[in-house]
Amino acid sequence: MKQTKDGLEIQMHNQTDALDKLARHFGLYKDKLADAVEKSYTREALEERFAGAMQRVQERQRQVDEERGREC
């Protein structure tokens, strides 16, 4: 609170932000980190997913090269 030439100025806090912070403090929201932990993969599963993704990328690159008339 401060005195201005027009009278007292009172600074109010945002009630929505305050409620949001309280809800987070009491764990009423699911955090992204908690979701990430629940969706964790084993090393083998990650390696399989990576290998599959790399295979799809290589196949797509071969298709693009063929369309452009390049030799592989």
Short mmCIF file of C-alpha atoms in Angstrom, two decimals:
data_model
loop_
_atom_site.label_atom_id
_atom_site.label_comp_id
_atom_site.label_asym_id
_atom_site.label_seq_id
_atom_site.Cartn_x
_atom_site.Cartn_y
_atom_site.Cartn_z
CA MET A 1 0.00 0.00 0.00
CA LYS A 2 1.31 3.45 -0.84
CA GLN A 3 0.10 7.01 -0.91
CA THR A 4 -0.28 8.60 -4.35
CA LYS A 5 -1.46 12.07 -5.36
CA ASP A 6 -4.92 10.57 -6.00
CA GLY A 7 -5.13 8.67 -2.70
CA LEU A 8 -4.10 5.24 -1.47
CA GLU A 9 -2.93 2.60 -3.93
CA ILE A 10 -3.37 -0.97 -2.78
CA GLN A 11 -1.64 -3.73 -4.68
CA MET A 12 -3.66 -6.96 -4.78
CA HIS A 13 -2.35 -10.42 -5.55
CA ASN A 14 -3.82 -12.48 -8.35
CA GLN A 15 -6.23 -14.93 -6.72
CA THR A 16 -6.09 -17.38 -9.61
CA ASP A 17 -2.30 -17.63 -9.36
CA ALA A 18 -2.53 -18.07 -5.59
CA LEU A 19 -5.02 -20.93 -5.97
CA ASP A 20 -2.87 -22.51 -8.66
CA LYS A 21 0.19 -22.42 -6.40
CA LEU A 22 -1.78 -23.93 -3.51
CA ALA A 23 -3.10 -26.72 -5.71
CA ARG A 24 0.41 -27.54 -6.91
CA HIS A 25 1.75 -27.43 -3.37
CA PHE A 26 -0.84 -29.92 -2.14
CA GLY A 27 -0.32 -32.20 -5.16
CA LEU A 28 -3.71 -31.69 -6.75
CA TYR A 29 -2.15 -31.49 -10.23
CA LYS A 30 -0.27 -34.26 -11.94
CA ASP A 31 3.15 -32.94 -12.82
CA LYS A 32 4.79 -33.79 -16.13
CA LEU A 33 7.73 -35.27 -14.25
CA ALA A 34 5.47 -37.72 -12.44
CA ASP A 35 3.88 -38.69 -15.76
CA ALA A 36 7.33 -39.24 -17.27
CA VAL A 37 8.29 -41.56 -14.43
CA GLU A 38 5.11 -43.58 -14.89
CA LYS A 39 5.85 -43.94 -18.62
CA SER A 40 9.47 -44.97 -18.22
CA TYR A 41 10.86 -47.68 -20.48
CA THR A 42 13.49 -50.31 -19.94
CA ARG A 43 16.79 -49.92 -21.75
CA GLU A 44 15.92 -52.82 -24.05
CA ALA A 45 12.55 -51.30 -24.94
CA LEU A 46 14.18 -47.95 -25.72
CA GLU A 47 16.82 -49.64 -27.88
CA GLU A 48 14.09 -51.48 -29.81
CA ARG A 49 12.16 -48.26 -30.35
CA PHE A 50 15.32 -46.47 -31.48
CA ALA A 51 16.26 -49.28 -33.87
CA GLY A 52 12.75 -49.27 -35.35
CA ALA A 53 12.84 -45.51 -35.80
CA MET A 54 16.26 -45.66 -37.45
CA GLN A 55 15.06 -48.40 -39.80
CA ARG A 56 12.06 -46.26 -40.82
CA VAL A 57 14.34 -43.27 -41.41
CA GLN A 58 16.73 -45.31 -43.56
CA GLU A 59 13.84 -46.74 -45.59
CA ARG A 60 12.41 -43.28 -46.15
CA GLN A 61 15.83 -41.98 -47.18
CA ARG A 62 16.14 -44.81 -49.73
CA GLN A 63 12.72 -43.87 -51.14
CA VAL A 64 13.71 -40.22 -51.43
CA ASP A 65 16.99 -41.14 -53.10
CA GLU A 66 15.17 -43.37 -55.61
CA GLU A 67 12.67 -40.61 -56.39
CA ARG A 68 15.52 -38.19 -57.02
CA GLY A 69 17.48 -40.71 -59.09
CA ARG A 70 20.38 -41.04 -56.68
CA GLU A 71 22.43 -44.18 -56.19
CA CYS A 72 22.55 -45.67 -52.68
#
